[in-house]
JSON list of C-alpha atoms in Angstrom, two decimals:
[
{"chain": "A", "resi": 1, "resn": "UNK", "atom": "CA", "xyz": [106.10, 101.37, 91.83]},
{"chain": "A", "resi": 2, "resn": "UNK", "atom": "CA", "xyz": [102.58, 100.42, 92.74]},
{"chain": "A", "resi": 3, "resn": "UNK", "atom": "CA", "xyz": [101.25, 97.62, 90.91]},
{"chain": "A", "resi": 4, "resn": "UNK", "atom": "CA", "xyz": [96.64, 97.81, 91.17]},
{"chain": "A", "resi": 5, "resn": "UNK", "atom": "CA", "xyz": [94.98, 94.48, 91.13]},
{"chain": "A", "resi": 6, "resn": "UNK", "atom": "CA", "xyz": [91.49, 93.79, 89.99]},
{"chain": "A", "resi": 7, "resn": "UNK", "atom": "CA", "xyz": [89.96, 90.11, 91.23]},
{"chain": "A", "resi": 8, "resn": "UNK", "atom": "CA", "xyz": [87.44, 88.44, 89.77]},
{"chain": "A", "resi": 9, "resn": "UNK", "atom": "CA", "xyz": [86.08, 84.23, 90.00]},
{"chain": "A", "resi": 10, "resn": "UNK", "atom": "CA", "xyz": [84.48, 82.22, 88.12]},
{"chain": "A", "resi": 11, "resn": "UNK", "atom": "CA", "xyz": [82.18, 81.17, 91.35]},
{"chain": "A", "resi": 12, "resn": "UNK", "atom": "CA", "xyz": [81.89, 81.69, 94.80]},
{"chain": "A", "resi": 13, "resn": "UNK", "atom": "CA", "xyz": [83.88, 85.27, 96.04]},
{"chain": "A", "resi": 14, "resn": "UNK", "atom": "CA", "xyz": [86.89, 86.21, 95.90]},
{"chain": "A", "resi": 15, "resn": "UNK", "atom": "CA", "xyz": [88.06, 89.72, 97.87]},
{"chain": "A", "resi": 16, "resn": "UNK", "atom": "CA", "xyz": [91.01, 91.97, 97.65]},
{"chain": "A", "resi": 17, "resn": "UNK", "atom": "CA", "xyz": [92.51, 91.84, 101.35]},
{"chain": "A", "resi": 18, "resn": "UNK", "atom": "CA", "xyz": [95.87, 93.30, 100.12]},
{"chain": "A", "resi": 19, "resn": "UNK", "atom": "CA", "xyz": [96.92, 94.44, 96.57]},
{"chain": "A", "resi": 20, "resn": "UNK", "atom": "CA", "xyz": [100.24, 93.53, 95.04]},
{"chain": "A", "resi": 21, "resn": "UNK", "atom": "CA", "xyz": [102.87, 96.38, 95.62]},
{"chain": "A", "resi": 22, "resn": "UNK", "atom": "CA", "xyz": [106.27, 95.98, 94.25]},
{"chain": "A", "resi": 23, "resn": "UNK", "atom": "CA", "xyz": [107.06, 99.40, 96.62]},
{"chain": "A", "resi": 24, "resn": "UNK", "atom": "CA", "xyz": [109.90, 101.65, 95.75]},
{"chain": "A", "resi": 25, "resn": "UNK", "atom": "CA", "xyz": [112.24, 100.11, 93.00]},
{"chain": "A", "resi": 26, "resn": "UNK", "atom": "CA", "xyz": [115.13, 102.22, 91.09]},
{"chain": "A", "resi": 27, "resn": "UNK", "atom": "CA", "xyz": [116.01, 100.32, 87.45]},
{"chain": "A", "resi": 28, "resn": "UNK", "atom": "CA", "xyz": [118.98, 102.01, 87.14]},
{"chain": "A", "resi": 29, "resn": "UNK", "atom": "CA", "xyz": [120.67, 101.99, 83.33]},
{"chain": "A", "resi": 30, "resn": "UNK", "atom": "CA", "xyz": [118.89, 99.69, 81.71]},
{"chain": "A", "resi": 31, "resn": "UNK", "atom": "CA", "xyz": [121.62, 98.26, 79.23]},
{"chain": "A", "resi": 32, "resn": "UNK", "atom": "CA", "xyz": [120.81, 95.02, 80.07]},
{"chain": "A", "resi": 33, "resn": "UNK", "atom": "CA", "xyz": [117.75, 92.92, 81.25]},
{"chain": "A", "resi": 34, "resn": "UNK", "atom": "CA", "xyz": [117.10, 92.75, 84.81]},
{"chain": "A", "resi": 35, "resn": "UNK", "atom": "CA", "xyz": [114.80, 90.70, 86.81]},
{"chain": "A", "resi": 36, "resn": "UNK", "atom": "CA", "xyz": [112.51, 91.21, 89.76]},
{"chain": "A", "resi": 37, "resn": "UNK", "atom": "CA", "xyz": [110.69, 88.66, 92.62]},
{"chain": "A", "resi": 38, "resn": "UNK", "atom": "CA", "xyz": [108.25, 89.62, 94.72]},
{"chain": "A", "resi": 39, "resn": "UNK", "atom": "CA", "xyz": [107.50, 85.93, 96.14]},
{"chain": "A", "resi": 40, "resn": "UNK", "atom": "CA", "xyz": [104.07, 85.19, 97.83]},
{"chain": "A", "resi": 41, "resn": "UNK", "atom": "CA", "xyz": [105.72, 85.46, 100.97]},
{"chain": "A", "resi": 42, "resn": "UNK", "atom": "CA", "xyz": [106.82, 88.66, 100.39]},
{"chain": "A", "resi": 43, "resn": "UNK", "atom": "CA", "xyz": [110.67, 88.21, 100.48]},
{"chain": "A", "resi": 44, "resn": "UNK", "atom": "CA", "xyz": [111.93, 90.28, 97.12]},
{"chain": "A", "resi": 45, "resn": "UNK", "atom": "CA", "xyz": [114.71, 88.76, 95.16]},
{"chain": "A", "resi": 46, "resn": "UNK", "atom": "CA", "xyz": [116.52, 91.43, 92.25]},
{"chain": "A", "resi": 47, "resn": "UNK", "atom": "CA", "xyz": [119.34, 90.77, 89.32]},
{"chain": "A", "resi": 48, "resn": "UNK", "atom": "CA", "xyz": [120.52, 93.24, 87.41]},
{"chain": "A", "resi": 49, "resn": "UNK", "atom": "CA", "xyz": [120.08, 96.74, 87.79]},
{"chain": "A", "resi": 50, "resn": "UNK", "atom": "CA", "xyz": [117.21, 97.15, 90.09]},
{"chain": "A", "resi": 51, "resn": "UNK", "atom": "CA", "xyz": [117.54, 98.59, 93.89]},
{"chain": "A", "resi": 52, "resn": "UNK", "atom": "CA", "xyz": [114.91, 98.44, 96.60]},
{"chain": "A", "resi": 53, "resn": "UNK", "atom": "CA", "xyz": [114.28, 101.95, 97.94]},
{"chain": "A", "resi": 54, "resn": "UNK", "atom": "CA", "xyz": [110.73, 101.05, 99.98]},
{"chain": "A", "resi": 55, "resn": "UNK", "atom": "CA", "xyz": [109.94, 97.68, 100.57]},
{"chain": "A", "resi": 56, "resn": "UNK", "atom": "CA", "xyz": [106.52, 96.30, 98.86]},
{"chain": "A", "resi": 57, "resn": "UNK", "atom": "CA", "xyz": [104.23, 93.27, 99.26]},
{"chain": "A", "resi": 58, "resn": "UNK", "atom": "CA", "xyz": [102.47, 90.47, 97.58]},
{"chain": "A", "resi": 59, "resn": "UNK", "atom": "CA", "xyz": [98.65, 90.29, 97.22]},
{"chain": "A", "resi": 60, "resn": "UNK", "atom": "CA", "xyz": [96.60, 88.83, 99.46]},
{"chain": "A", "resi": 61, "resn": "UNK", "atom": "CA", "xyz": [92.79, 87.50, 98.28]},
{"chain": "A", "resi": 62, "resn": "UNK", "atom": "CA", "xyz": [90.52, 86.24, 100.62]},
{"chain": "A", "resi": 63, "resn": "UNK", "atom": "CA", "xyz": [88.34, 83.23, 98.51]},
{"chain": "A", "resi": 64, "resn": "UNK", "atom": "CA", "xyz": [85.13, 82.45, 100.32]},
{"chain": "A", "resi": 65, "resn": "UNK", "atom": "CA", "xyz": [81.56, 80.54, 99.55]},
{"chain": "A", "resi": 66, "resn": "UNK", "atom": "CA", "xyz": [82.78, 77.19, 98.85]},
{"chain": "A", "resi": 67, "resn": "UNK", "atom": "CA", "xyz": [81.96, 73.74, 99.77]},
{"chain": "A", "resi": 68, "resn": "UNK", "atom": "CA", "xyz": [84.12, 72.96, 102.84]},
{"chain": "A", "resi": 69, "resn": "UNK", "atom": "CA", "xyz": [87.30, 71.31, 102.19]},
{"chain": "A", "resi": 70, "resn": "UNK", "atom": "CA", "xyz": [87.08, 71.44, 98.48]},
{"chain": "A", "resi": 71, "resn": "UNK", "atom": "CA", "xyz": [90.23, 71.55, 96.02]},
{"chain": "A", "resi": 72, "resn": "UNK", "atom": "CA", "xyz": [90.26, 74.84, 93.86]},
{"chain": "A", "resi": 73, "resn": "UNK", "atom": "CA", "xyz": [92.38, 75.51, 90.88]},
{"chain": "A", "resi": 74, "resn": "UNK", "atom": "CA", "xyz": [93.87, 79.03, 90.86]},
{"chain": "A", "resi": 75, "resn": "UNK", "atom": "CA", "xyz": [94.59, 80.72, 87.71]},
{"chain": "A", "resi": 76, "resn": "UNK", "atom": "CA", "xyz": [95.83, 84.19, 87.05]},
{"chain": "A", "resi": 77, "resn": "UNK", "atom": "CA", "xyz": [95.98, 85.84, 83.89]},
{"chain": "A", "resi": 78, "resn": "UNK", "atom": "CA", "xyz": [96.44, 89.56, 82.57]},
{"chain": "A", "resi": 79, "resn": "UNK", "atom": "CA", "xyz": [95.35, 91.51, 79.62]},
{"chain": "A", "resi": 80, "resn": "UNK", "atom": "CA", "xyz": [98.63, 93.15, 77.96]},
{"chain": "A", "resi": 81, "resn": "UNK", "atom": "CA", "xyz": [101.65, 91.42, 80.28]},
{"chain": "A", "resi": 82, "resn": "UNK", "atom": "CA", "xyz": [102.97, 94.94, 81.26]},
{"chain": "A", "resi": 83, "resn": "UNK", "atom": "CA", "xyz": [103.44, 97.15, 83.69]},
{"chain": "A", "resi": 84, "resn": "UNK", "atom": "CA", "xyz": [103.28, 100.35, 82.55]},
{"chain": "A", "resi": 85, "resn": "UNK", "atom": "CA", "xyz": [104.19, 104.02, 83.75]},
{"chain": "A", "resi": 86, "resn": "UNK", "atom": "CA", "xyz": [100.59, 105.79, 85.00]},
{"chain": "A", "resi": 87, "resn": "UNK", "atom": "CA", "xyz": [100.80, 107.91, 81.63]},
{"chain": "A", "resi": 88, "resn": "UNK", "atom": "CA", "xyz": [101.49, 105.04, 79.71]},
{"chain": "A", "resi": 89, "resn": "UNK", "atom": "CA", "xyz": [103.89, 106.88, 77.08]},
{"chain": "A", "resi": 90, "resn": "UNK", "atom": "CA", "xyz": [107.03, 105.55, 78.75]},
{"chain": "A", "resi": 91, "resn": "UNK", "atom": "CA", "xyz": [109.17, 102.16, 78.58]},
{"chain": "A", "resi": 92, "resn": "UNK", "atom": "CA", "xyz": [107.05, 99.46, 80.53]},
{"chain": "A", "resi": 93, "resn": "UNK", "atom": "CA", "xyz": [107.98, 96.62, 82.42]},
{"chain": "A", "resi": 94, "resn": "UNK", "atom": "CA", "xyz": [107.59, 92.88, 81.42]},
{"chain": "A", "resi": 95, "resn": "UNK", "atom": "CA", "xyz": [105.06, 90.94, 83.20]},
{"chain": "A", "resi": 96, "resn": "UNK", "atom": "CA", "xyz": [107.40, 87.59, 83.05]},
{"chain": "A", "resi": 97, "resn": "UNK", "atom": "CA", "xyz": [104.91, 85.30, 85.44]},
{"chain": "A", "resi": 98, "resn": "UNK", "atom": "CA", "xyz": [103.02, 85.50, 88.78]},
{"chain": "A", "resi": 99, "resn": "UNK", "atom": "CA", "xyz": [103.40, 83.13, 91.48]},
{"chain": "A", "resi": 100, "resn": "UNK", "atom": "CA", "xyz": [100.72, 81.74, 93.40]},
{"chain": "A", "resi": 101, "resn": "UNK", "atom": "CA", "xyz": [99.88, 78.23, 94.26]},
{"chain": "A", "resi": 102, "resn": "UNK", "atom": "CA", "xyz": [97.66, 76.64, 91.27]},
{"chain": "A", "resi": 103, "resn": "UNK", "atom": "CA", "xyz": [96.09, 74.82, 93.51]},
{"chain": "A", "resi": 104, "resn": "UNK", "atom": "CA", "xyz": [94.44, 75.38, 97.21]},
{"chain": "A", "resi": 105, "resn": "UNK", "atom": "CA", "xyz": [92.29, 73.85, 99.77]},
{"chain": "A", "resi": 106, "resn": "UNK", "atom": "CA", "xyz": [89.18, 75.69, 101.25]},
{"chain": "A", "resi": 107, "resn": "UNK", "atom": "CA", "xyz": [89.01, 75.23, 105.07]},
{"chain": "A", "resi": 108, "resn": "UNK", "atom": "CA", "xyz": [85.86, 73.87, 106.56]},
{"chain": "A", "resi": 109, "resn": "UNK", "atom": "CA", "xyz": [84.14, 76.56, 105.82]},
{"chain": "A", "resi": 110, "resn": "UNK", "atom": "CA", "xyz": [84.45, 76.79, 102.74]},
{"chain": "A", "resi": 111, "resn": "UNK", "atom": "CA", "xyz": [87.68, 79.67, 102.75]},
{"chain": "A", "resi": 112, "resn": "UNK", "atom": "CA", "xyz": [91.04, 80.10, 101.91]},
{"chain": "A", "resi": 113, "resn": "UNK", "atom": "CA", "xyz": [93.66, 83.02, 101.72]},
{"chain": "A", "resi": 114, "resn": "UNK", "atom": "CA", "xyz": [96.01, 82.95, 98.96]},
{"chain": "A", "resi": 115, "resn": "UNK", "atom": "CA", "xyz": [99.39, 85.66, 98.10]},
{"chain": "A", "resi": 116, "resn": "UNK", "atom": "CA", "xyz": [100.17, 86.36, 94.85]},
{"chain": "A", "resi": 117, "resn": "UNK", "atom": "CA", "xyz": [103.58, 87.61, 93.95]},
{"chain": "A", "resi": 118, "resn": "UNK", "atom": "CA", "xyz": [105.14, 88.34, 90.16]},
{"chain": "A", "resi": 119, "resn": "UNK", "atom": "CA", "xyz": [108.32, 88.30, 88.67]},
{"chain": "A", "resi": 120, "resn": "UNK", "atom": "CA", "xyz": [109.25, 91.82, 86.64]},
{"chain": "A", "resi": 121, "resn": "UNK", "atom": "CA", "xyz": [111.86, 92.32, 83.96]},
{"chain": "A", "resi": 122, "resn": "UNK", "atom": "CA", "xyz": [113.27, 95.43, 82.21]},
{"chain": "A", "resi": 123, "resn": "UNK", "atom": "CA", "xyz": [113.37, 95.82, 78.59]},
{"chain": "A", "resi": 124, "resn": "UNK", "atom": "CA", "xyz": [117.32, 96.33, 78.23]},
{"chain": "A", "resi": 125, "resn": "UNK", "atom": "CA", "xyz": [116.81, 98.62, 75.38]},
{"chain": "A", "resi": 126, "resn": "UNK", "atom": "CA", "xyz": [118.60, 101.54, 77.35]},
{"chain": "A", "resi": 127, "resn": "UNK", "atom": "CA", "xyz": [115.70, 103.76, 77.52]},
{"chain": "A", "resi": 128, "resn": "UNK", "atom": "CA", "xyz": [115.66, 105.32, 80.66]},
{"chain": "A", "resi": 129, "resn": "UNK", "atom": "CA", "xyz": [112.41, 104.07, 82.71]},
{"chain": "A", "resi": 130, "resn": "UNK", "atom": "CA", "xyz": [110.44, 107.19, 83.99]},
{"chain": "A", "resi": 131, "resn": "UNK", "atom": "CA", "xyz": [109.83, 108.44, 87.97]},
{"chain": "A", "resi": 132, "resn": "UNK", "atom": "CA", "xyz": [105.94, 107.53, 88.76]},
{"chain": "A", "resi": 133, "resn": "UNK", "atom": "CA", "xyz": [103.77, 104.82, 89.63]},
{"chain": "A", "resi": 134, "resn": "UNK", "atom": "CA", "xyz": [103.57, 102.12, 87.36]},
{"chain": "A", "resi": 135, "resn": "UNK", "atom": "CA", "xyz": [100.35, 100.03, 87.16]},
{"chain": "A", "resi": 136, "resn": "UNK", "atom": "CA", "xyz": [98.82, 97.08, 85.89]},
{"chain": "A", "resi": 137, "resn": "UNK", "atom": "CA", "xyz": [95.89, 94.60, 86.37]},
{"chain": "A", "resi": 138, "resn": "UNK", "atom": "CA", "xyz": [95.27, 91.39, 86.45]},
{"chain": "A", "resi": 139, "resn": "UNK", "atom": "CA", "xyz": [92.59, 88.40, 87.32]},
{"chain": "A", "resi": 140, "resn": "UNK", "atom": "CA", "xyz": [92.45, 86.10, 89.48]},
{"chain": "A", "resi": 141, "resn": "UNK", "atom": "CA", "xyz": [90.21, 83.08, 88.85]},
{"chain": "A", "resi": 142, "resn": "UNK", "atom": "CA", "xyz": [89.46, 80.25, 91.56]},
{"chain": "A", "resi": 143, "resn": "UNK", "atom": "CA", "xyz": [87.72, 77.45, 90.07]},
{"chain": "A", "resi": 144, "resn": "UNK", "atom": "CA", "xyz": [86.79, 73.75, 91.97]},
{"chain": "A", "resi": 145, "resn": "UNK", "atom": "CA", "xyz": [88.85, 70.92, 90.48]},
{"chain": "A", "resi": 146, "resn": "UNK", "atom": "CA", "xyz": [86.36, 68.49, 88.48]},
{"chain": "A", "resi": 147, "resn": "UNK", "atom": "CA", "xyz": [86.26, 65.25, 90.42]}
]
């Protein structure tokens, strides 16, 4: 399961060093909900029915053109809050929330890297999810904290 990130900020740059992979993942059955954790330090955390088979990772953005040592406000939103299969005719995953830090600290000159991870859940509704790639998109906006 590949999860495709598009970044975008409000000023300044921000760059894709990494995009967000949740790797291999098998939701097996599907009876009930099941939840999973890709933290920002890439450790993965799973309930339910879902099995690593490859290992993925979180995002990594690169924010650069700001005023040294100023305070940013990160924000991350998406369009539809699902991941769905490449085709997009199958049962989707649940976008429940990404985690990032909502705020961050440029270094003196004026950069910071931050990870992104997300938190996944299945539907439950015991349709079977397909084989494939999965994708979705979302933005990531790094704004300077009004003073």
């Amino acid at each position: 399961m590949l999860l495709l990130v598009v970044a975008t900020a409000s000023s300044a740059q921000v760059e894709l060093n990494q995009p967000l992979s949740l790797g291999k993942i098998v939701a097996a059955h599907n009876q009930d909900v099941s939840e999973f954790m890709m933290q920002p330090n890439g450790q993965m955390i799973l309930s339910g029915d879902f099995w690593i088979v490859e290992r993925g990772q979180p995002a990594e953005f690169l924010l650069t053109g700001f005023k040294p040592f100023e305070d940013l406000t990160i924000r991350v939103e998406t369009d539809n809050g699902f991941v769905n299969h490449f085709n997009g005719n199958f049962e989707a995953f649940k976008i429940d929330r990404f985690l990032y830090p909502q705020t961050v600290r440029v270094n003196a000159y004026g950069d910071a890297v931050i990870r992104v991870g997300i938190v996944i859940q299945s539907s439950g509704s015991g349709t079977a999810y397909q084989n494939g790639p999965y994708r979705a998109a979302f933005n990531l906006y790094a704004d300077p904290v009004e003073q």
